[in-house]
Every structure is written in structure tokens, then in C-alpha cells.
CSV table of C-alpha atoms and ligand atoms in Angstrom, one decimal:
chain,number,residue,atom,x,y,z
A,7,MET,CA,41.0,-22.8,-164.7
A,8,LYS,CA,40.3,-26.3,-165.8
A,9,LYS,CA,37.9,-26.7,-162.9
A,10,VAL,CA,36.1,-23.5,-163.8
A,11,GLN,CA,35.8,-24.6,-167.4
A,12,LEU,CA,34.5,-28.0,-166.4
A,13,LEU,CA,32.0,-26.4,-164.0
A,14,SER,CA,30.8,-24.1,-166.8
A,15,ILE,CA,30.3,-27.0,-169.2
A,16,ILE,CA,28.4,-28.9,-166.5
A,17,ILE,CA,26.1,-25.9,-165.8
A,18,LEU,CA,25.6,-25.4,-169.5
A,19,LEU,CA,24.6,-29.1,-169.9
A,20,ILE,CA,22.3,-29.0,-167.0
A,21,LEU,CA,20.6,-25.8,-168.4
A,22,LEU,CA,20.3,-27.5,-171.8
A,23,ILE,CA,18.7,-30.6,-170.3
A,24,VAL,CA,16.4,-28.7,-168.0
A,25,GLY,CA,15.5,-26.4,-170.9
A,26,CYS,CA,14.7,-29.3,-173.2
A,27,GLU,CA,12.5,-30.9,-170.6
A,28,GLU,CA,10.6,-27.7,-169.9
A,29,SER,CA,9.8,-26.8,-173.4
A,30,PRO,CA,9.5,-29.9,-175.6
A,31,THR,CA,10.2,-29.4,-179.2
A,32,LEU,CA,6.9,-28.7,-180.8
A,33,PRO,CA,6.3,-30.6,-184.0
A,34,ILE,CA,6.5,-28.7,-187.2
A,35,LEU,CA,3.0,-28.9,-188.5
A,36,ASN,CA,2.9,-29.0,-192.3
A,37,SER,CA,-0.5,-30.4,-193.0
A,38,LYS,CA,-1.2,-30.9,-196.7
A,39,ILE,CA,-4.8,-29.9,-196.4
A,40,LYS,CA,-5.3,-26.3,-195.2
A,41,SER,CA,-7.9,-24.9,-192.8
A,42,GLY,CA,-11.3,-24.4,-194.2
A,43,GLU,CA,-11.0,-27.0,-197.0
A,44,GLU,CA,-13.4,-29.9,-197.4
A,45,ILE,CA,-11.9,-33.3,-196.9
A,46,THR,CA,-12.9,-36.8,-198.2
A,47,PHE,CA,-11.7,-39.7,-196.1
A,48,PHE,CA,-12.1,-43.3,-197.3
A,49,ILE,CA,-12.2,-46.0,-194.6
A,50,ALA,CA,-11.4,-49.5,-195.8
A,51,THR,CA,-11.0,-52.0,-193.0
A,52,ASP,CA,-10.0,-55.6,-192.5
A,53,PRO,CA,-8.7,-56.1,-196.1
A,54,HIS,CA,-7.0,-59.3,-194.8
A,55,HIS,CA,-4.8,-59.5,-197.8
A,56,LEU,CA,-3.5,-63.0,-198.6
A,57,SER,CA,-0.6,-63.2,-201.0
A,58,LYS,CA,-1.1,-65.6,-203.8
A,59,GLU,CA,2.5,-66.7,-203.1
A,60,THR,CA,1.2,-68.4,-199.9
A,61,TYR,CA,-1.2,-71.0,-201.4
A,62,ASP,CA,-2.3,-73.1,-204.3
A,63,PHE,CA,-5.8,-74.5,-204.7
A,64,GLY,CA,-5.0,-77.8,-203.1
A,65,LYS,CA,-7.0,-79.5,-200.3
A,66,ALA,CA,-5.3,-77.5,-197.5
A,67,PHE,CA,-6.3,-74.1,-198.9
A,68,ASP,CA,-9.7,-75.3,-199.9
A,69,TRP,CA,-10.4,-76.4,-196.3
A,70,PHE,CA,-9.1,-73.1,-194.9
A,71,LEU,CA,-11.1,-71.0,-197.3
A,72,ASN,CA,-14.3,-72.9,-196.8
A,73,SER,CA,-14.2,-73.0,-193.0
A,74,GLY,CA,-13.8,-69.2,-192.7
A,75,ASP,CA,-16.3,-66.4,-192.1
A,76,GLY,CA,-17.0,-65.4,-195.7
A,77,LYS,CA,-13.9,-63.5,-196.5
A,78,LEU,CA,-12.9,-63.9,-200.1
A,79,LEU,CA,-9.3,-64.7,-199.3
A,80,HIS,CA,-8.7,-66.0,-202.8
A,81,TYR,CA,-9.7,-62.7,-204.3
A,82,THR,CA,-8.1,-60.1,-201.9
A,83,ASP,CA,-5.6,-59.1,-204.6
A,84,GLU,CA,-8.4,-58.4,-207.1
A,85,ILE,CA,-10.7,-56.6,-204.7
A,86,LEU,CA,-7.8,-54.4,-203.6
A,87,ASP,CA,-6.9,-53.6,-207.1
A,88,ALA,CA,-10.5,-52.8,-208.0
A,89,PHE,CA,-10.5,-50.5,-204.9
A,90,ILE,CA,-7.3,-48.8,-206.0
A,91,MET,CA,-8.9,-48.1,-209.5
A,92,GLU,CA,-11.9,-46.6,-207.7
A,93,ILE,CA,-9.5,-44.4,-205.6
A,94,GLU,CA,-7.9,-43.2,-208.8
A,95,GLU,CA,-11.2,-42.2,-210.2
A,96,ARG,CA,-12.8,-40.7,-207.1
A,97,LYS,CA,-9.7,-39.1,-205.6
A,98,PRO,CA,-10.2,-39.1,-201.9
A,99,ASP,CA,-7.8,-37.0,-199.8
A,100,ILE,CA,-7.1,-39.6,-197.2
A,101,LEU,CA,-7.3,-43.4,-196.9
A,102,ILE,CA,-7.6,-44.9,-193.4
A,103,ILE,CA,-7.1,-48.7,-192.8
A,104,PRO,CA,-7.9,-49.6,-189.2
A,105,GLY,CA,-6.1,-52.9,-189.1
A,106,ASP,CA,-6.1,-56.5,-190.2
A,107,LEU,CA,-4.2,-55.6,-193.3
A,108,THR,CA,-3.3,-59.2,-193.8
A,109,CYS,CA,-5.0,-62.6,-193.5
A,110,ASN,CA,-2.8,-63.9,-190.7
A,111,GLY,CA,0.3,-61.7,-190.7
A,112,GLU,CA,2.2,-63.5,-193.5
A,113,ARG,CA,5.3,-61.5,-194.5
A,114,GLU,CA,4.5,-61.9,-198.2
A,115,SER,CA,1.0,-60.5,-197.7
A,116,HIS,CA,2.4,-57.5,-195.7
A,117,MET,CA,5.0,-56.7,-198.4
A,118,GLU,CA,2.4,-56.8,-201.1
A,119,MET,CA,0.0,-54.7,-199.1
A,120,ALA,CA,2.7,-52.0,-198.6
A,121,GLU,CA,3.2,-52.0,-202.3
A,122,LYS,CA,-0.5,-51.5,-203.0
A,123,LEU,CA,-0.6,-48.7,-200.4
A,124,GLU,CA,2.5,-47.1,-202.1
A,125,SER,CA,0.6,-47.1,-205.4
A,126,ILE,CA,-2.3,-45.3,-203.6
A,127,LYS,CA,0.1,-42.8,-202.1
A,128,LYS,CA,1.5,-42.0,-205.6
A,129,LEU,CA,-2.1,-41.0,-206.6
A,130,GLY,CA,-1.8,-38.2,-204.1
A,131,VAL,CA,-3.8,-39.8,-201.3
A,132,GLN,CA,-2.5,-39.7,-197.7
A,133,VAL,CA,-2.6,-43.2,-196.2
A,134,PHE,CA,-2.8,-44.1,-192.5
A,135,VAL,CA,-2.7,-47.6,-191.0
A,136,ILE,CA,-2.7,-49.3,-187.6
A,137,PRO,CA,-2.3,-53.0,-186.9
A,138,GLY,CA,-5.1,-55.4,-186.2
A,139,ASN,CA,-5.1,-58.6,-184.2
A,140,HIS,CA,-4.1,-60.6,-187.2
A,141,ASP,CA,-1.1,-58.6,-188.3
A,142,ILE,CA,1.7,-59.1,-185.8
A,143,GLN,CA,3.5,-62.3,-184.5
A,144,ASN,CA,0.5,-64.2,-185.7
A,145,PRO,CA,0.9,-67.9,-184.9
A,146,TRP,CA,-1.6,-68.8,-187.6
A,147,ALA,CA,0.6,-67.6,-190.4
A,148,ARG,CA,0.7,-70.5,-192.9
A,149,HIS,CA,1.6,-71.6,-196.4
A,150,TYR,CA,-1.1,-73.8,-198.0
A,151,PHE,CA,0.4,-76.1,-200.6
A,152,GLY,CA,-1.3,-79.3,-201.7
A,153,ASP,CA,-2.6,-81.2,-198.7
A,154,GLU,CA,-0.2,-79.4,-196.3
A,155,MET,CA,-0.4,-76.3,-194.1
A,156,ILE,CA,3.1,-75.2,-193.3
A,157,LYS,CA,3.7,-72.8,-190.4
A,158,ILE,CA,5.6,-69.7,-191.5
A,159,ASP,CA,7.0,-66.6,-189.9
A,160,SER,CA,4.8,-63.7,-189.2
A,161,ILE,CA,6.3,-60.2,-188.6
A,162,SER,CA,7.4,-58.4,-185.5
A,163,LYS,CA,6.1,-55.1,-184.1
A,164,GLU,CA,9.3,-53.4,-185.3
A,165,GLU,CA,8.9,-54.9,-188.8
A,166,PHE,CA,5.3,-53.6,-188.9
A,167,GLU,CA,6.4,-50.0,-188.3
A,168,LYS,CA,9.2,-50.4,-190.8
A,169,ILE,CA,7.0,-51.9,-193.6
A,170,TYR,CA,4.3,-49.3,-193.1
A,171,GLU,CA,6.6,-46.3,-192.1
A,172,SER,CA,5.2,-44.2,-195.1
A,173,PHE,CA,1.7,-44.8,-194.0
A,174,GLY,CA,1.6,-42.8,-190.7
A,175,TYR,CA,4.6,-43.7,-188.6
A,176,LYS,CA,7.3,-41.6,-190.3
A,177,ASP,CA,5.3,-38.4,-190.4
A,178,ALA,CA,3.5,-38.8,-187.1
A,179,ILE,CA,3.4,-35.6,-184.9
A,180,THR,CA,3.9,-37.8,-181.8
A,181,ARG,CA,4.0,-41.5,-181.1
A,182,ASP,CA,3.0,-43.4,-178.0
A,183,LYS,CA,5.9,-45.0,-176.2
A,184,TYR,CA,3.9,-48.1,-175.2
A,185,SER,CA,2.2,-49.1,-178.5
A,186,LEU,CA,2.0,-48.5,-182.2
A,187,SER,CA,-0.4,-45.6,-181.7
A,188,TYR,CA,0.4,-42.3,-183.2
A,189,LEU,CA,-1.1,-38.9,-183.9
A,190,ALA,CA,-1.3,-37.6,-187.5
A,191,ALA,CA,-2.2,-34.2,-188.9
A,192,PRO,CA,-3.1,-34.8,-192.5
A,193,SER,CA,-5.1,-31.5,-192.4
A,194,GLU,CA,-5.1,-28.4,-190.3
A,195,ASP,CA,-8.7,-28.9,-189.2
A,196,VAL,CA,-9.0,-32.6,-188.6
A,197,TRP,CA,-6.3,-34.8,-187.0
A,198,LEU,CA,-6.2,-38.6,-186.7
A,199,LEU,CA,-5.5,-40.3,-183.4
A,200,MET,CA,-4.5,-43.7,-184.7
A,201,LEU,CA,-4.9,-46.0,-181.7
A,202,ASP,CA,-3.2,-49.4,-181.6
A,203,THR,CA,-5.7,-51.6,-179.6
A,204,SER,CA,-4.2,-55.0,-180.5
A,205,LYS,CA,-2.5,-57.3,-177.9
A,206,TYR,CA,0.2,-59.1,-179.9
A,207,ARG,CA,3.0,-59.1,-177.2
A,208,ARG,CA,2.4,-62.6,-176.1
A,209,ASN,CA,1.4,-64.0,-179.6
A,210,ASN,CA,4.8,-65.7,-180.0
A,211,VAL,CA,4.1,-68.0,-177.1
A,212,ARG,CA,0.5,-68.7,-178.1
A,213,THR,CA,-1.1,-71.1,-180.6
A,214,ALA,CA,-3.7,-68.5,-181.7
A,215,PRO,CA,-3.4,-64.7,-181.9
A,216,GLU,CA,-4.9,-62.8,-179.1
A,217,MET,CA,-8.3,-61.7,-180.4
A,218,GLY,CA,-9.3,-59.1,-177.8
A,219,GLY,CA,-8.0,-55.6,-177.5
A,220,GLU,CA,-7.4,-52.7,-175.2
A,221,ILE,CA,-5.7,-49.4,-174.9
A,222,PRO,CA,-3.0,-49.7,-172.2
A,223,ASP,CA,-3.7,-47.4,-169.1
A,224,LYS,CA,-0.1,-46.1,-169.5
A,225,SER,CA,-1.1,-44.6,-172.9
A,226,PHE,CA,-3.8,-42.5,-171.4
A,227,ASP,CA,-1.5,-39.5,-170.6
A,228,TRP,CA,-0.2,-39.5,-174.1
A,229,ILE,CA,-3.8,-39.4,-175.5
A,230,ARG,CA,-4.5,-36.4,-173.2
A,231,GLU,CA,-1.3,-34.7,-174.5
A,232,CYS,CA,-2.5,-35.4,-178.1
A,233,SER,CA,-5.9,-33.8,-177.3
A,234,ASN,CA,-4.2,-30.7,-175.8
A,235,LEU,CA,-1.9,-30.3,-178.7
A,236,ALA,CA,-4.9,-30.5,-181.1
A,237,LYS,CA,-6.8,-28.0,-179.1
A,238,GLU,CA,-3.8,-25.6,-179.1
A,239,ASN,CA,-3.8,-25.8,-182.9
A,240,ASN,CA,-7.6,-25.5,-183.3
A,241,ALA,CA,-7.8,-29.0,-184.7
A,242,GLN,CA,-10.5,-31.6,-184.1
A,243,ILE,CA,-9.5,-35.2,-183.5
A,244,ILE,CA,-11.0,-38.3,-185.0
A,245,ALA,CA,-10.0,-41.5,-183.2
A,246,VAL,CA,-9.3,-44.6,-185.2
A,247,MET,CA,-9.0,-48.1,-183.7
A,248,HIS,CA,-9.1,-51.7,-184.8
A,249,HIS,CA,-11.3,-53.1,-182.0
A,250,SER,CA,-14.8,-51.7,-181.2
A,251,LEU,CA,-15.0,-48.8,-178.7
A,252,MET,CA,-18.5,-49.8,-177.8
A,253,ASP,CA,-20.5,-53.1,-178.0
A,254,HIS,CA,-21.9,-53.4,-181.5
A,255,ASN,CA,-24.2,-56.2,-180.6
A,256,GLU,CA,-25.6,-57.2,-177.2
A,257,VAL,CA,-24.8,-61.0,-177.8
A,258,VAL,CA,-21.6,-60.9,-179.8
A,259,ASN,CA,-19.2,-58.5,-178.3
A,260,GLU,CA,-16.6,-60.4,-176.2
A,261,ASP,CA,-13.1,-60.0,-177.8
A,262,PHE,CA,-14.6,-57.5,-180.2
A,263,THR,CA,-15.0,-54.5,-177.8
A,264,ILE,CA,-11.9,-53.3,-176.1
A,265,GLU,CA,-11.6,-54.6,-172.6
A,266,ASN,CA,-11.4,-51.2,-171.0
A,267,SER,CA,-14.1,-49.7,-173.1
A,268,LYS,CA,-15.7,-47.7,-170.2
A,269,GLU,CA,-12.5,-46.0,-169.2
A,270,VAL,CA,-11.5,-45.3,-172.8
A,271,ILE,CA,-14.9,-43.8,-173.6
A,272,ASP,CA,-14.6,-41.5,-170.6
A,273,LEU,CA,-11.1,-40.5,-171.7
A,274,LEU,CA,-12.2,-39.7,-175.3
A,275,LEU,CA,-15.2,-37.8,-174.0
A,276,SER,CA,-13.0,-35.8,-171.7
A,277,CYS,CA,-10.8,-35.0,-174.7
A,278,ASP,CA,-13.9,-33.8,-176.7
A,279,ILE,CA,-13.4,-36.6,-179.3
A,280,ASN,CA,-16.8,-37.4,-180.7
A,281,ILE,CA,-16.0,-39.8,-183.6
A,282,ALA,CA,-14.2,-43.2,-183.4
A,283,LEU,CA,-13.8,-45.3,-186.5
A,284,SER,CA,-13.3,-49.0,-186.0
A,285,GLY,CA,-13.2,-52.4,-187.8
A,286,HIS,CA,-12.5,-55.9,-186.5
A,287,ILE,CA,-16.1,-57.1,-186.0
A,288,HIS,CA,-16.7,-57.1,-189.8
A,289,LEU,CA,-20.2,-55.7,-189.0
A,290,GLN,CA,-21.5,-52.4,-190.5
A,291,ASP,CA,-22.7,-50.8,-187.4
A,292,ILE,CA,-23.0,-47.4,-185.7
A,293,LYS,CA,-23.3,-46.9,-182.0
A,294,PHE,CA,-23.9,-43.7,-180.1
A,295,LEU,CA,-23.3,-42.8,-176.5
A,296,GLN,CA,-24.2,-39.7,-174.6
A,297,LYS,CA,-22.9,-38.7,-171.2
A,298,ASP,CA,-24.0,-35.4,-169.7
A,299,ASP,CA,-23.4,-32.8,-172.4
A,300,LYS,CA,-20.8,-34.9,-174.3
A,301,SER,CA,-21.4,-37.6,-176.9
A,302,ILE,CA,-19.5,-40.0,-179.1
A,303,TYR,CA,-20.1,-42.3,-182.1
A,304,ASP,CA,-18.3,-45.5,-182.8
A,305,ILE,CA,-18.6,-46.1,-186.5
A,306,ALA,CA,-17.7,-49.7,-187.4
A,307,THR,CA,-17.2,-50.3,-191.1
A,308,SER,CA,-17.6,-53.8,-192.4
A,309,CYS,CA,-14.9,-56.0,-193.9
A,310,LEU,CA,-13.7,-54.9,-197.3
A,311,VAL,CA,-13.2,-58.4,-198.6
A,312,ALA,CA,-16.5,-59.9,-197.4
A,313,TYR,CA,-20.0,-59.3,-198.7
A,314,PRO,CA,-21.2,-56.6,-199.3
A,315,ASN,CA,-17.5,-55.5,-200.0
A,316,GLN,CA,-18.0,-52.0,-199.0
A,317,TYR,CA,-15.9,-49.2,-197.5
A,318,GLY,CA,-16.8,-46.0,-195.6
A,319,VAL,CA,-16.7,-42.5,-197.0
A,320,LEU,CA,-16.4,-39.6,-194.5
A,321,LYS,CA,-16.9,-36.2,-195.9
A,322,TYR,CA,-15.8,-33.2,-193.8
A,323,ASN,CA,-17.4,-29.9,-194.4
A,324,PRO,CA,-15.8,-27.2,-192.2
A,325,ASN,CA,-19.1,-25.3,-191.8
A,326,LYS,CA,-21.5,-28.3,-191.3
A,327,GLY,CA,-19.7,-31.4,-190.0
A,328,PHE,CA,-19.0,-35.0,-190.9
A,329,ASP,CA,-21.1,-37.0,-193.3
A,330,TYR,CA,-20.5,-40.8,-193.3
A,331,PHE,CA,-21.9,-43.2,-195.8
A,332,THR,CA,-20.8,-46.5,-197.3
A,333,ARG,CA,-20.0,-47.5,-200.9
A,334,LYS,CA,-19.6,-50.9,-202.4
A,335,VAL,CA,-16.4,-51.6,-204.3
A,336,ASP,CA,-17.2,-51.8,-208.0
A,337,VAL,CA,-15.2,-54.9,-208.7
A,338,TYR,CA,-17.0,-55.5,-212.0
A,339,ALA,CA,-15.8,-52.1,-213.4
A,340,TRP,CA,-12.2,-53.3,-212.8
A,341,VAL,CA,-12.9,-56.7,-214.3
A,342,TRP,CA,-14.3,-55.0,-217.4
A,343,GLU,CA,-11.4,-52.5,-217.6
A,344,LYS,CA,-8.8,-55.3,-217.3
A,345,ASN,CA,-10.7,-57.6,-219.5
A,346,ILE,CA,-10.6,-60.4,-217.0
A,347,ASP,CA,-12.2,-63.8,-217.7
A,348,ASP,CA,-13.1,-65.4,-214.4
A,349,LYS,CA,-16.6,-66.8,-213.8
A,350,ASN,CA,-16.7,-65.7,-210.2
A,351,LEU,CA,-15.4,-62.2,-210.8
A,352,ASN,CA,-17.6,-61.7,-213.8
A,353,ASN,CA,-20.5,-62.1,-211.5
A,354,PHE,CA,-18.9,-60.7,-208.4
A,355,ARG,CA,-21.8,-59.4,-206.4
A,356,LYS,CA,-23.7,-62.7,-206.6
A,357,TYR,CA,-20.6,-64.8,-206.0
A,358,SER,CA,-19.6,-62.8,-202.9
A,359,LYS,CA,-23.2,-62.9,-201.6
A,360,ASP,CA,-23.6,-66.7,-202.1
A,361,PHE,CA,-20.2,-67.3,-200.6
A,362,PHE,CA,-21.0,-65.3,-197.4
A,363,ARG,CA,-24.4,-67.0,-197.2
A,364,GLN,CA,-22.9,-70.5,-197.4
A,365,ARG,CA,-20.3,-69.8,-194.8
A,366,THR,CA,-22.9,-68.5,-192.3
A,367,TYR,CA,-25.1,-71.5,-193.1
A,368,ASP,CA,-22.3,-73.9,-192.4
A,369,LYS,CA,-21.2,-72.2,-189.3
A,370,TYR,CA,-24.7,-72.2,-187.7
A,371,TYR,CA,-25.5,-75.7,-188.9
A,372,ASP,CA,-22.3,-77.0,-187.2
A,373,SER,CA,-23.0,-75.1,-184.0
A,374,LEU,CA,-26.6,-76.4,-183.8
A,375,LEU,CA,-25.3,-79.9,-184.5
A,376,GLU,CA,-23.1,-79.6,-181.5
A,377,MET,CA,-26.0,-78.6,-179.3
A,378,SER,CA,-28.1,-81.6,-180.4
A,379,LYS,CA,-31.3,-79.8,-179.5
A,380,PHE,CA,-33.1,-79.8,-182.9
A,381,SER,CA,-33.9,-82.2,-185.7
A,382,ASP,CA,-32.0,-82.1,-188.9
A,383,GLU,CA,-34.9,-80.4,-190.7
A,384,GLU,CA,-35.1,-77.8,-187.9
A,385,MET,CA,-31.3,-77.2,-188.0
A,386,LYS,CA,-31.5,-76.6,-191.8
A,387,ALA,CA,-34.4,-74.2,-191.5
A,388,ILE,CA,-32.7,-72.2,-188.7
A,389,SER,CA,-29.4,-72.1,-190.5
A,390,GLU,CA,-31.1,-70.8,-193.6
A,391,THR,CA,-32.9,-68.1,-191.7
A,392,VAL,CA,-29.7,-66.9,-189.9
A,393,ALA,CA,-27.7,-67.0,-193.2
A,394,GLU,CA,-30.4,-64.8,-194.9
A,395,LEU,CA,-30.5,-62.5,-191.9
A,396,ASN,CA,-26.7,-62.2,-191.7
A,397,LEU,CA,-26.5,-60.9,-195.3
A,398,LYS,CA,-28.6,-57.9,-194.2
A,399,PHE,CA,-27.2,-57.6,-190.7
A,400,PHE,CA,-23.6,-57.5,-191.7
A,401,ALA,CA,-24.5,-55.0,-194.4
A,402,GLY,CA,-25.8,-52.7,-191.7
A,403,TYR,CA,-29.6,-53.3,-191.7
A,404,ARG,CA,-31.7,-53.9,-188.6
A,405,ASN,CA,-35.2,-53.7,-187.2
A,406,ASN,CA,-37.9,-53.3,-189.8
A,407,LEU,CA,-35.3,-53.7,-192.6
A,408,VAL,CA,-34.9,-57.4,-191.7
A,409,HIS,CA,-38.6,-58.1,-191.2
A,410,GLU,CA,-38.8,-60.3,-194.4
A,411,VAL,CA,-37.6,-63.3,-192.5
A,412,LEU,CA,-40.4,-63.2,-190.0
A,413,ASP,CA,-42.4,-65.7,-192.0
A,414,SER,CA,-39.6,-68.1,-192.5
A,415,GLU,CA,-39.7,-71.6,-191.0
A,416,GLY,CA,-36.4,-71.1,-189.2
A,417,PHE,CA,-37.5,-67.9,-187.5
A,418,LYS,CA,-40.7,-69.5,-186.2
A,419,ILE,CA,-38.7,-72.4,-184.7
A,420,LEU,CA,-36.4,-69.9,-182.9
A,421,GLN,CA,-39.4,-67.8,-181.8
A,422,ASN,CA,-40.9,-70.8,-180.1
A,423,SER,CA,-37.8,-72.1,-178.5
A,424,ALA,CA,-36.3,-71.2,-175.1
A,425,PRO,CA,-33.6,-68.5,-175.2
A,426,PHE,CA,-30.2,-69.7,-176.3
A,427,ILE,CA,-27.3,-68.0,-178.0
A,428,VAL,CA,-28.6,-68.3,-181.6
A,429,ARG,CA,-32.1,-67.2,-180.7
A,430,ASN,CA,-30.7,-64.3,-178.7
A,431,TYR,CA,-28.5,-63.2,-181.5
A,432,VAL,CA,-31.3,-63.3,-184.1
A,433,MET,CA,-33.7,-61.4,-181.8
A,434,SER,CA,-31.0,-58.7,-181.2
A,435,MET,CA,-31.3,-57.7,-184.9
A,436,PHE,CA,-34.9,-56.6,-184.3
A,437,ASP,CA,-34.2,-54.3,-181.5
A,438,ASP,CA,-31.2,-52.2,-182.3
A,439,GLN,CA,-30.2,-48.5,-181.8
A,440,LYS,CA,-30.1,-47.7,-185.5
A,441,THR,CA,-32.0,-49.2,-188.4
A,442,ASP,CA,-29.7,-48.3,-191.3
A,443,ASN,CA,-26.1,-48.2,-190.2
A,444,ASN,CA,-24.8,-47.1,-193.5
A,445,LYS,CA,-25.1,-43.4,-192.9
A,446,ILE,CA,-24.8,-40.8,-190.2
A,447,PHE,CA,-24.3,-37.1,-190.0
A,448,VAL,CA,-22.3,-35.7,-187.2
A,449,PRO,CA,-22.7,-31.9,-187.0
A,450,ILE,CA,-19.7,-29.7,-186.2
A,451,LYS,CA,-19.3,-28.9,-182.6
A,452,VAL,CA,-20.1,-25.4,-181.5
A,453,ASP,CA,-18.2,-24.3,-178.4
B,514,FE2,FE1,-9.6,-58.2,-186.4
């Protein structure tokens, strides 16, 4: 009798296990935005928030700030608060942040960022994040006090998903086993495939965070499953990733474009995904690729906390398609509203522009100095030209929209010199796929 009972229980268990494997529990889809509704997405990328708890304005921070790439790290708090005020007024449905939420993965910065995102969520906005290369196990995390830079702890992968659980992870339809990628269904019509492209696994044994990115091969099957699930539910997928899907510049692309770009493009095309949203390169740029009857856009939005301090707006119309454009954060409106007296913030646009121009100038002057190829006067002229060009280039303008530098001394020197990296980079701005990278319309797919 006991044997029969035991056998029955074993058979029942086997049936249950087999049954579970054959028909996986389908997620309960409870999208807030119903089919047929218009949707407004805001895409704010690379906010690189730096908690004011991590620095004073001593020598160490001054050096760090002024040797950077033009990010206003000393004003991330203010820019984000201005952006939140704008969200409150404009009421988007969804906010997407494709990584580099923090300066260098400092715990304080992450905690404050999560608080800010919570306040956005309370406004009724659905928020979705993925990590960037700066966010997890970053060996560069520091405190800057007085003359000293003190190494501090960054956060782990597990802590990232815990801190940001309300911003995608908790409500994901399905999650990738091998990364922090997940699939979200904020609306019935449009789903978000949030792809974790960062390579932080070995960061704890490195002296600098791994800058490049990829999508692990072993995640490909999961991506195909996501695509099938979306198709079964008549939803269209938008892919979101930190690193570039395609090269956004022919000279500067190493460690910006994912290493297995070709394979991932083929995979996304086979899944009928035709929009990818990215960040990381801090460049406002749109690239398009067509293969047979399939096509895909990689829309890179520039860094929120660097000139021109803009974010992307993606409007979905169920009958027409997707309309993408950019908008500059109105920091001054926030300064006015809060009655803030700060000479830089009171003149924010000019301050941000001058700061970005100066950082580019310094960077190019230093690299030309290392080459010892030009006279001091020539180096100054070239650096001025590149600084002026970069203001427009990073803001998304190319080709005839950057022609005003053609008469500059620096441009003439470059034109007459033999090809080298700075010359090649400058020339690439005059021969690009798209002239104004601040807008694109992607029509709805008709099957
Ligand atoms: Fe990045």
C-alpha cells in the first residue's frame, strides 16, 4: 500500500514537473496604457549623477571636474531637479534612462538617483532603467575632499537590481538569466526590451571600469523568446541599450559600439525590431541600416548633464508611427521657480556651453601637444576649431550645418595636413548619414 502511495506521489510529481516545463507560466499582462492609445516616452541618458555628499570644492574635485569631458558633475542635482519639474509639467507616460545613472557608481549617488526616480514615479510616470558602464563595481568611485581623492565602494550587480527594483526589474515580464536585461510591457502596443550591454563582471579586479559593451551570445535565445511573446500579444518592441548598436562615427567608435554589433543587428532584424535607443557616446546621433526588406534605427540621445543638456522625446501614434525629437532641459525655469541665486545657473545655457567648449579645447590641445607635430599657435587654432565644431556635433548637427568653421584658421591647417586622427575626426563631421540628428519619424510597420 505504502509502495503504491509512494509511486502515485512520484508519478504525480513527474507529471507536475513535465507539465510545468511544457507550458511555462505566461506572465499576467497588465499594461497601464491600453491598445490604441498615444504614448509619450522621454529618454534621458547618461545623467551621471554625483551626490554632493561625495565632494567639496577643494583641489581634488576641481582637478576631477576640469579634466572631464564637459559633464556638469557639480550641477547634476540641479539639472535632474529641473528635469523633474519639466516632467511634472509635460506629463510623459514613460521615462527611459539607458544607463550611466551615476558618475562612477558611488553608492550615495545611486541612492539619491533612486529617490529622484521615485519622485518621478509618484507623478504617474512609468520609469525604466538599465545599468551603464559607470554604474556597477566601478573602481573609479571616489570621495573628493580637500586635496584628496579617497577610493570608496561602488555597488554590486545585485545591489543595482535592488536599488532600482521599482524601475523595471520588479514588474518585468521576463528577465534574462545572464545579465540585467529584462522585458517590460508599459503599454499593450509597445514593449521595451531593456538590454544590459555593460561588462562589469571583472571590474572588481580592474583599475578602470570596462568601457566597451556586448550582448552575451547566451542571451540571444531569451531575446528571441521576448520577440515571440510580443508577437503573440500583438505588441511592437523597442530595444533600449547603453552602448551603441551601430557606429555613430567612423573614427570614434571603439568601446562605444557593442563588440558583437553585427550579430546583434541581425538578431534584432530577425525579431522585426526596428528602433534601438542608446546613450553612452554622449553624442546626439541617428544611424540607419537596411538589410533586404528589414531596417533598423539606432537613436543615440546625448548626455543629459552636458551641453546642450537635452533629452529625447518619442511620441507613438498607433496609426502613424514613432516621432522622435529632442528638447533642452529648461534649467532656467527651475532656477526662477526656486528663486535660486547662483551665477552659473542664472546663466545656465551660456555656462554649460562655455564649460563644454573649454573641456574640448583642453582635451585637443593636450593631445596635439603629445603629438608634437604643430607649433603652439597652430595647436591653439586647431583646438579652437574642434571645440567650436564639437558644440554643434555633439548637439546633433553635421554636414552643411557645421560649415561655418570652414573659414577658421584651425580648419585650414587641418585641411592642409596629412591624415591623422584629429583631422579624420573633423572631416567625418562633413560627410555623415544625417544632417540634423535631432529628429526622425519612423512609420508604423505594415505587415
Ligand atoms: Fe557610458
